[in-house]
XYZ file of C-alpha atoms in Angstrom:
568
model
C 39.760 73.487 14.481
C 38.561 69.861 14.958
C 34.833 69.397 15.705
C 35.185 67.574 19.021
C 31.465 66.822 19.285
C 31.412 65.091 15.879
C 34.623 63.199 16.766
C 33.082 62.022 20.027
C 29.897 60.965 18.183
C 31.876 59.096 15.556
C 33.858 57.234 18.229
C 30.564 56.259 19.930
C 29.279 54.944 16.543
C 32.451 52.899 16.079
C 32.191 51.486 19.621
C 28.538 50.401 19.030
C 29.503 48.757 15.747
C 32.533 47.167 17.327
C 30.405 45.548 20.029
C 27.970 44.026 17.529
C 30.196 43.232 14.517
C 33.570 43.707 12.939
C 34.983 47.258 12.516
C 36.538 47.750 9.112
C 39.518 49.891 8.214
C 37.188 52.337 6.448
C 35.435 53.140 9.722
C 38.756 54.352 11.136
C 39.597 56.296 7.999
C 36.691 58.763 8.464
C 37.521 59.167 12.143
C 41.217 59.796 11.570
C 40.341 62.317 8.847
C 38.194 64.159 11.373
C 41.133 64.093 13.850
C 43.554 65.312 11.176
C 45.705 62.162 11.550
C 47.546 60.767 8.509
C 49.425 57.915 10.164
C 49.244 55.805 13.368
C 52.082 53.567 14.605
C 52.618 51.305 17.608
C 55.918 50.250 19.069
C 55.768 47.189 21.365
C 57.897 44.191 22.333
C 56.124 41.179 20.897
C 58.826 38.702 21.984
C 57.757 39.016 25.621
C 54.230 37.921 24.768
C 54.169 34.230 23.744
C 50.817 34.428 21.989
C 51.689 37.527 20.029
C 55.110 36.019 19.261
C 53.400 32.902 17.853
C 50.883 34.945 15.836
C 53.350 37.590 14.644
C 52.790 41.332 15.016
C 51.528 41.793 11.529
C 48.759 39.276 12.134
C 47.817 40.824 15.515
C 47.737 44.396 14.287
C 46.653 43.609 10.712
C 49.342 45.942 9.513
C 52.879 46.296 8.227
C 56.283 47.098 9.671
C 57.751 50.535 9.098
C 61.407 51.144 8.481
C 62.044 51.879 12.174
C 60.455 48.591 13.210
C 57.222 50.007 14.542
C 53.807 48.653 13.557
C 51.884 50.846 11.082
C 48.242 50.594 12.173
C 46.910 53.224 9.819
C 48.390 55.342 7.030
C 46.601 57.847 4.743
C 49.592 58.589 2.541
C 49.565 62.382 3.047
C 52.453 64.398 4.369
C 52.515 64.936 8.089
C 53.495 67.759 10.344
C 53.423 67.533 14.149
C 53.574 64.174 15.974
C 51.664 63.274 19.140
C 53.024 60.456 21.342
C 51.042 58.354 23.819
C 52.174 55.646 26.181
C 50.027 52.725 27.405
C 51.423 50.620 30.244
C 51.383 46.810 30.188
C 51.787 44.505 33.129
C 55.134 42.674 33.177
C 56.091 44.085 29.767
C 57.382 47.241 28.156
C 54.879 50.056 27.606
C 53.178 50.342 24.223
C 54.137 53.550 22.562
C 51.756 55.068 20.049
C 52.381 57.890 17.639
C 49.800 59.978 15.761
C 51.178 61.826 12.758
C 49.093 64.985 12.226
C 48.494 66.433 8.774
C 49.820 69.856 7.802
C 46.495 71.580 8.619
C 46.265 70.190 12.157
C 48.691 72.055 14.367
C 49.561 70.718 17.801
C 49.405 74.137 19.442
C 45.792 74.685 18.187
C 44.153 71.462 19.424
C 42.964 70.316 22.855
C 45.679 67.775 23.730
C 43.713 66.395 26.713
C 40.724 65.560 24.517
C 43.051 63.973 21.949
C 44.549 61.825 24.744
C 41.055 60.641 25.745
C 40.259 59.860 22.096
C 43.535 57.911 21.869
C 42.683 55.997 25.056
C 39.303 54.918 23.660
C 40.765 53.883 20.316
C 43.576 51.974 22.076
C 40.974 50.188 24.218
C 38.984 49.144 21.132
C 42.179 48.027 19.412
C 43.182 46.011 22.453
C 39.849 44.269 22.686
C 39.950 43.602 18.962
C 43.386 42.086 19.275
C 42.191 39.989 22.191
C 39.399 38.636 20.010
C 41.925 37.750 17.339
C 44.159 36.107 19.938
C 41.276 34.029 21.292
C 40.371 32.949 17.840
C 44.007 32.193 17.052
C 44.333 30.231 20.335
C 41.358 28.082 19.410
C 42.943 27.111 16.116
C 46.715 27.341 16.678
C 49.457 26.023 18.890
C 50.553 28.954 21.082
C 54.183 27.846 21.177
C 54.940 27.278 17.519
C 52.149 29.276 15.820
C 51.144 26.432 13.492
C 47.598 25.016 13.558
C 46.449 22.739 16.403
C 44.051 19.830 16.256
C 41.040 22.152 15.869
C 42.798 24.204 13.227
C 43.826 21.270 11.057
C 40.225 19.940 11.006
C 39.143 23.287 9.573
C 41.951 23.122 6.981
C 41.042 19.576 6.042
C 37.358 20.494 5.637
C 38.315 23.392 3.335
C 40.727 21.139 1.367
C 38.048 18.481 0.815
C 35.539 21.088 -0.226
C 37.952 22.434 -2.825
C 39.256 18.968 -3.881
C 36.446 16.418 -3.252
C 38.046 13.723 -5.383
C 41.432 13.677 -3.654
C 41.999 10.875 -1.122
C 44.357 12.586 1.204
C 46.899 10.549 3.224
C 47.126 11.388 6.933
C 50.474 11.178 8.730
C 50.928 10.982 12.526
C 54.442 12.085 13.305
C 56.280 11.600 16.607
C 59.935 12.611 17.121
C 62.442 9.874 17.832
C 64.474 10.219 21.036
C 63.363 13.800 21.618
C 63.887 13.233 25.346
C 67.612 13.148 24.582
C 67.577 16.770 23.416
C 65.674 17.891 26.490
C 68.121 16.018 28.766
C 71.083 17.347 26.800
C 70.257 21.078 26.528
C 67.317 21.627 28.932
C 63.651 22.399 28.427
C 64.221 25.865 26.958
C 66.403 24.495 24.152
C 63.866 21.681 23.704
C 61.050 24.181 23.272
C 63.070 26.026 20.690
C 63.736 22.759 18.833
C 59.989 22.033 18.738
C 59.274 25.472 17.303
C 61.974 25.084 14.636
C 60.739 21.631 13.731
C 57.088 22.752 13.589
C 57.847 25.623 11.277
C 59.990 23.418 9.074
C 57.048 21.084 8.744
C 54.965 23.833 7.215
C 57.446 23.836 4.312
C 56.611 20.178 3.641
C 53.015 20.809 2.612
C 51.346 22.559 -0.340
C 48.731 25.279 -0.024
C 45.915 22.703 -0.227
C 47.499 20.383 2.385
C 47.896 20.888 6.114
C 50.069 20.388 9.215
C 49.394 20.790 12.934
C 50.966 20.235 16.307
C 48.885 18.086 18.658
C 51.104 18.805 21.634
C 54.470 17.655 22.923
C 56.436 16.212 19.998
C 53.389 14.932 18.114
C 52.267 16.319 14.751
C 49.626 15.620 12.101
C 49.939 16.206 8.374
C 47.535 15.547 5.496
C 49.004 15.421 1.986
C 47.885 14.518 -1.493
C 48.757 10.928 -2.567
C 51.220 12.090 -5.233
C 53.195 14.033 -2.543
C 53.301 11.268 0.041
C 56.669 9.725 -0.831
C 58.251 13.174 -1.100
C 56.836 14.153 2.286
C 58.102 10.995 3.965
C 61.562 11.616 2.567
C 61.545 15.188 3.885
C 60.435 14.017 7.308
C 63.188 11.388 7.544
C 65.647 13.944 8.880
C 65.585 17.597 9.888
C 68.658 19.455 11.065
C 68.087 22.189 13.667
C 70.602 24.523 15.254
C 71.146 27.742 17.214
C 69.395 26.425 20.300
C 69.783 27.993 23.732
C 72.853 26.646 25.506
C 74.309 25.038 22.396
C 74.635 27.745 19.738
C 77.451 25.913 17.962
C 75.802 22.501 17.816
C 73.368 21.002 15.336
C 70.856 18.235 16.021
C 69.302 15.837 13.539
C 65.709 14.965 14.277
C 64.104 11.806 12.864
C 60.522 10.725 13.333
C 58.217 7.769 13.777
C 55.571 8.109 11.093
C 52.204 6.330 11.087
C 50.224 6.658 7.863
C 46.565 6.195 7.076
C 45.913 6.140 3.332
C 42.777 8.122 2.399
C 39.431 6.380 2.281
C 36.422 8.478 1.201
C 34.187 6.554 3.642
C 36.281 7.596 6.646
C 36.004 10.938 8.356
C 39.118 12.902 9.245
C 38.961 11.873 12.955
C 39.012 8.212 11.944
C 41.984 8.751 9.673
C 43.869 10.493 12.467
C 43.049 7.588 14.842
C 44.300 5.045 12.276
C 47.478 7.050 11.657
C 48.015 7.286 15.421
C 47.617 3.513 15.788
C 50.151 2.943 12.983
C 52.521 5.357 14.686
C 52.206 3.483 17.968
C 53.094 0.240 16.267
C 56.009 1.891 14.482
C 57.408 3.174 17.744
C 56.546 0.478 20.287
C 56.211 -2.775 18.390
C 57.810 -2.837 14.962
C 60.583 -0.281 15.542
C 60.201 0.882 11.959
C 60.369 4.586 11.022
C 57.378 4.368 8.670
C 54.340 2.118 9.180
C 51.057 2.107 7.213
C 47.826 1.356 9.079
C 46.388 -2.118 8.826
C 43.133 -3.508 10.184
C 45.218 -6.126 11.998
C 46.517 -3.328 14.221
C 42.949 -2.652 15.334
C 42.432 -6.329 16.170
C 45.548 -6.196 18.306
C 44.388 -3.045 20.042
C 41.017 -4.670 20.780
C 42.952 -7.557 22.298
C 44.930 -5.094 24.409
C 41.732 -3.452 25.609
C 40.365 -6.854 26.561
C 43.493 -7.675 28.532
C 43.336 -4.315 30.264
C 39.719 -4.870 31.241
C 40.371 -8.369 32.564
C 43.572 -7.680 34.502
C 42.432 -6.158 37.786
C 39.490 -8.574 38.231
C 41.950 -11.431 37.467
C 44.178 -10.273 40.340
C 41.194 -10.281 42.695
C 40.115 -13.743 41.521
C 43.710 -15.121 41.808
C 43.809 -16.183 38.168
C 47.577 -15.614 37.992
C 49.631 -18.712 38.752
C 53.281 -19.294 39.550
C 55.104 -21.802 37.427
C 58.683 -22.804 38.094
C 61.601 -23.641 35.800
C 64.599 -25.499 37.200
C 68.204 -24.334 37.104
C 70.512 -27.327 37.075
C 74.267 -27.838 37.502
C 75.158 -29.552 34.230
C 78.346 -31.008 35.715
C 76.745 -32.701 38.772
C 73.011 -32.836 37.974
C 72.250 -31.025 41.216
C 69.259 -28.702 41.383
C 70.622 -25.148 41.719
C 67.365 -23.151 41.909
C 64.156 -22.183 40.179
C 62.931 -19.139 38.363
C 59.285 -18.260 38.987
C 57.327 -17.551 35.785
C 53.839 -16.131 35.473
C 50.877 -17.933 33.940
C 47.307 -16.656 33.547
C 44.391 -19.101 33.567
C 41.105 -17.392 32.601
C 37.839 -19.254 32.131
C 39.620 -22.548 31.959
C 42.122 -21.486 29.302
C 45.659 -20.122 29.510
C 46.503 -16.651 28.177
C 50.152 -16.805 27.083
C 52.631 -14.437 28.735
C 53.583 -12.725 25.449
C 49.911 -11.911 24.998
C 49.437 -10.082 28.299
C 52.750 -9.078 29.935
C 53.674 -6.417 27.311
C 50.154 -5.001 27.578
C 50.257 -4.871 31.365
C 53.674 -3.241 31.244
C 52.495 -0.487 28.844
C 49.457 0.128 31.089
C 51.749 0.800 34.042
C 50.324 -2.134 36.015
C 53.348 -4.398 35.916
C 54.192 -3.670 39.547
C 50.930 -5.176 40.723
C 51.635 -8.317 38.667
C 55.249 -8.584 39.826
C 54.223 -8.258 43.502
C 51.550 -10.931 42.987
C 54.120 -13.372 41.585
C 56.461 -12.533 44.489
C 53.640 -13.362 46.946
C 52.934 -16.671 45.152
C 56.646 -17.492 45.165
C 56.995 -16.856 48.882
C 53.859 -18.841 49.548
C 55.276 -21.808 47.622
C 58.618 -21.612 49.471
C 56.778 -21.585 52.785
C 54.788 -24.689 51.795
C 57.890 -26.584 50.680
C 59.742 -25.684 53.864
C 56.777 -26.936 55.907
C 56.869 -30.170 53.857
C 60.557 -30.590 54.784
C 61.716 -30.323 51.172
C 64.462 -27.708 51.655
C 63.822 -25.791 48.415
C 66.732 -24.075 46.669
C 66.698 -20.301 46.076
C 63.882 -19.026 43.836
C 64.313 -16.013 41.580
C 61.585 -13.499 40.785
C 61.633 -10.959 37.945
C 61.048 -7.250 38.580
C 60.432 -4.762 35.816
C 62.565 -1.639 35.444
C 59.374 0.354 36.026
C 59.005 -1.192 39.461
C 62.122 0.531 40.744
C 60.400 3.938 40.652
C 57.547 2.794 42.910
C 58.033 4.562 46.288
C 59.439 2.274 49.017
C 59.469 -0.718 46.632
C 62.447 -2.302 48.398
C 60.603 -2.197 51.746
C 57.455 -3.577 50.125
C 59.437 -6.537 48.759
C 60.883 -7.226 52.176
C 57.431 -6.985 53.844
C 56.075 -9.700 51.509
C 58.991 -11.984 52.232
C 58.706 -11.422 55.996
C 54.946 -12.047 55.950
C 55.554 -15.676 54.976
C 58.171 -16.253 57.657
C 60.970 -16.789 55.207
C 64.193 -14.834 54.756
C 65.714 -12.850 51.859
C 68.228 -15.662 51.462
C 65.375 -17.757 49.977
C 64.677 -15.221 47.225
C 66.734 -13.852 44.330
C 65.639 -10.667 42.574
C 66.188 -10.572 38.813
C 66.541 -7.262 37.022
C 67.079 -6.499 33.357
C 69.676 -4.204 31.818
C 68.835 -0.605 31.042
C 70.045 2.168 28.711
C 68.359 5.101 30.427
C 70.583 7.265 32.580
C 67.749 7.987 34.978
C 66.949 4.272 35.314
C 70.617 3.427 35.619
C 71.171 5.675 38.660
C 68.026 4.391 40.381
C 68.799 0.726 39.640
C 72.126 1.066 41.439
C 70.356 2.393 44.485
C 67.616 -0.242 44.226
C 70.014 -3.180 44.144
C 72.173 -1.759 46.864
C 69.218 -1.487 49.187
C 68.093 -5.055 48.449
C 71.611 -6.398 48.976
C 71.739 -4.674 52.353
C 68.519 -6.500 53.249
C 70.091 -9.834 52.329
C 68.644 -10.516 48.848
C 70.690 -11.998 46.056
C 70.655 -9.998 42.803
C 70.721 -11.473 39.297
C 71.182 -9.497 36.035
C 68.741 -11.052 33.538
C 69.210 -11.143 29.746
C 72.789 -10.079 30.131
C 74.422 -8.771 26.990
C 71.291 -7.549 25.246
C 71.335 -4.000 26.656
C 73.605 -1.021 26.151
C 75.159 -0.868 29.592
C 76.349 -4.415 30.282
C 79.921 -3.864 31.422
C 79.087 -0.607 33.205
C 76.201 -2.336 35.023
C 78.243 -5.202 36.454
C 80.963 -2.687 37.413
C 78.568 -0.523 39.423
C 76.135 -3.143 40.754
C 77.277 -5.738 43.248
C 75.224 -8.472 41.613
C 75.527 -12.159 42.508
C 74.475 -13.761 39.226
C 74.709 -13.059 35.517
C 72.153 -14.810 33.321
C 73.414 -15.251 29.768
C 70.579 -14.448 27.345
C 68.941 -17.238 25.351
C 69.849 -15.517 22.032
C 73.545 -16.101 22.820
C 72.999 -19.699 23.845
C 71.029 -20.479 20.651
C 73.771 -19.008 18.421
C 76.803 -20.262 20.309
C 77.357 -23.313 18.084
C 76.538 -21.469 14.830
C 78.594 -18.329 15.213
C 82.225 -18.145 16.350
C 81.842 -14.491 17.293
C 79.037 -15.392 19.676
C 81.210 -18.048 21.258
C 83.949 -15.501 21.819
C 81.455 -13.031 23.380
C 79.996 -15.716 25.701
C 83.456 -16.811 26.770
C 84.321 -13.182 27.574
C 81.142 -12.790 29.650
C 81.995 -15.997 31.560
C 85.553 -14.926 32.220
C 84.490 -11.481 33.444
C 81.874 -13.009 35.756
C 84.342 -15.451 37.247
C 86.923 -12.776 37.896
C 84.238 -10.738 39.636
C 83.248 -13.784 41.686
C 79.788 -13.914 40.165
C 77.684 -16.998 39.411
C 76.526 -17.746 35.900
C 73.281 -19.167 34.537
C 72.710 -19.888 30.804
C 69.096 -19.375 29.736
C 67.336 -21.337 27.020
C 69.519 -24.454 26.989
C 67.622 -26.982 24.880
C 70.241 -29.565 23.809
C 73.139 -31.390 25.383
C 75.446 -30.008 22.718
C 74.611 -26.475 23.846
C 75.270 -27.589 27.431
C 78.585 -29.140 26.609
C 79.776 -26.049 24.761
C 78.791 -23.854 27.708
C 80.579 -26.180 30.132
C 83.693 -26.069 27.973
C 83.576 -22.271 28.220
C 83.167 -22.395 31.989
C 79.410 -22.046 32.642
C 77.897 -24.978 34.499
C 74.356 -23.845 35.443
C 71.641 -24.249 32.801
C 68.003 -23.231 32.648
C 65.930 -24.422 29.715
C 63.807 -27.154 28.134
C 66.687 -29.633 28.159
C 66.181 -30.109 31.880
C 62.699 -28.806 32.615
C 59.752 -26.947 31.154
C 58.008 -24.478 33.495
C 55.766 -26.524 35.799
C 53.019 -25.896 38.329
C 53.337 -26.274 42.106
C 52.428 -29.950 42.213
C 54.837 -31.010 39.439
C 57.626 -28.871 40.897
C 57.037 -30.508 44.276
C 57.753 -33.911 42.661
C 60.969 -32.450 41.146
C 62.006 -31.424 44.637
C 61.201 -34.821 46.052
C 62.817 -36.882 43.287
C 65.656 -34.613 42.024
C 65.688 -36.490 38.703
C 68.268 -34.362 36.849
C 71.401 -35.946 35.381
C 74.743 -34.385 34.567
C 75.735 -33.794 30.926
C 78.634 -36.056 30.046
C 80.806 -36.161 26.940
C 78.866 -39.213 25.819
C 75.477 -37.530 26.088
C 73.758 -36.565 22.822
């Protein structure tokens, strides 16, 4: 017969040790011998518990799988006789089923089953708390979705690797998946999550035992590898094929990545190397459009410039440092002024900051709407002044970013600005650029339709440079197509470009749309465009962007001349 008092005392000892330190397997061995138990198994559904699924049941239970799929928590190796079964309920999951395999000497009919159930309850409670501790420790160091290390975990791995290999200058790679949004849009978030898990676990195959990989979150990952393995790792990362995703079991997807690399420097800590690799990744993705980019100190200078622009922008709006400059659009056949495009200039502390130095930064910061609305206000103010001067200004066009279209009530806000200066939408033309995003595409159709209903003219800027040109003019009732400067520059050098431009012109004419050629700098370019059927030019040949006073003189004097066959 079991000695229940000794068993109870032993359990109390284990509980006290458990509270203060780690309980070892040997502590359970003596207890299970006293209970006459040779084997303990658990059966539970780990797939319904995301943390347990990420960790794996063997890690959670520190045990092995038996042939029937149950988790073997303890096994003495002796033959067993009777089996006791216990059930422990779990909220929103299947019950955990536990089996105690009794040795031949311990007979079920001769023991106090109620006391054994209470013993089992206490041991299960300790095991549950122990597992929770492991899960908390795991959660601190691992990504719960994929099970690979997180940012905290990889720092520990890097510290251990440096301690073991102090002379190795590890390279750090910041990896971001290319066009991952496409997979989410194509198969849904569940399939996207599965793709991330597959990708993450494939990454672990790219590193040696003394290297490391982690998931930072989303589709961003960090690796550190030995210099001699860098090229091999980059090659492996160039493409991964994943399959068997929810909703598309028969399809495969190829994932490529943007990779920023910081080559090891013994004077830099790991956090600095990650920062440098992240900066290189940003330049790979947003600026250079190259799959692999190595960090350079020049990148940091550019980032410091961006931070400066970000800090100056909002105060500059308050101080009215942004100015409207105007570039003429001229009918090359008659020399008549056909309109102006308003361009933005920034004068700070007596010096100009060029548009290519601040507009991309403002756009990435999500502040482009504030800038666009400021330029619209300046444009309307100028129109009002010219009308009051009796100059009868032509229509002025104002650019709006694709990001602006998602600002709530943006169409009404545009109309309010125009109305506040006592002018009409007929005085203003709204320029929009092409888009390749399906979400943007649907919204841009609605945006332009609303503005057209209000009386605004719509121009499609940089036409021919996007992915949706023909579809866009088919679905948007635009008034003007602006032929991109890149086509105008190449028109006399490349016969294919001439054919494309001629096709654009013919399509626009058949759709009763006006045409403006951007970037016209020579009379030869103008004559070629006129021969193809485009008569309106905007560019340095006729006028550089000019301030309000200079543009006022252009309105008064109308100095533009037609391009004739004799002009050179």
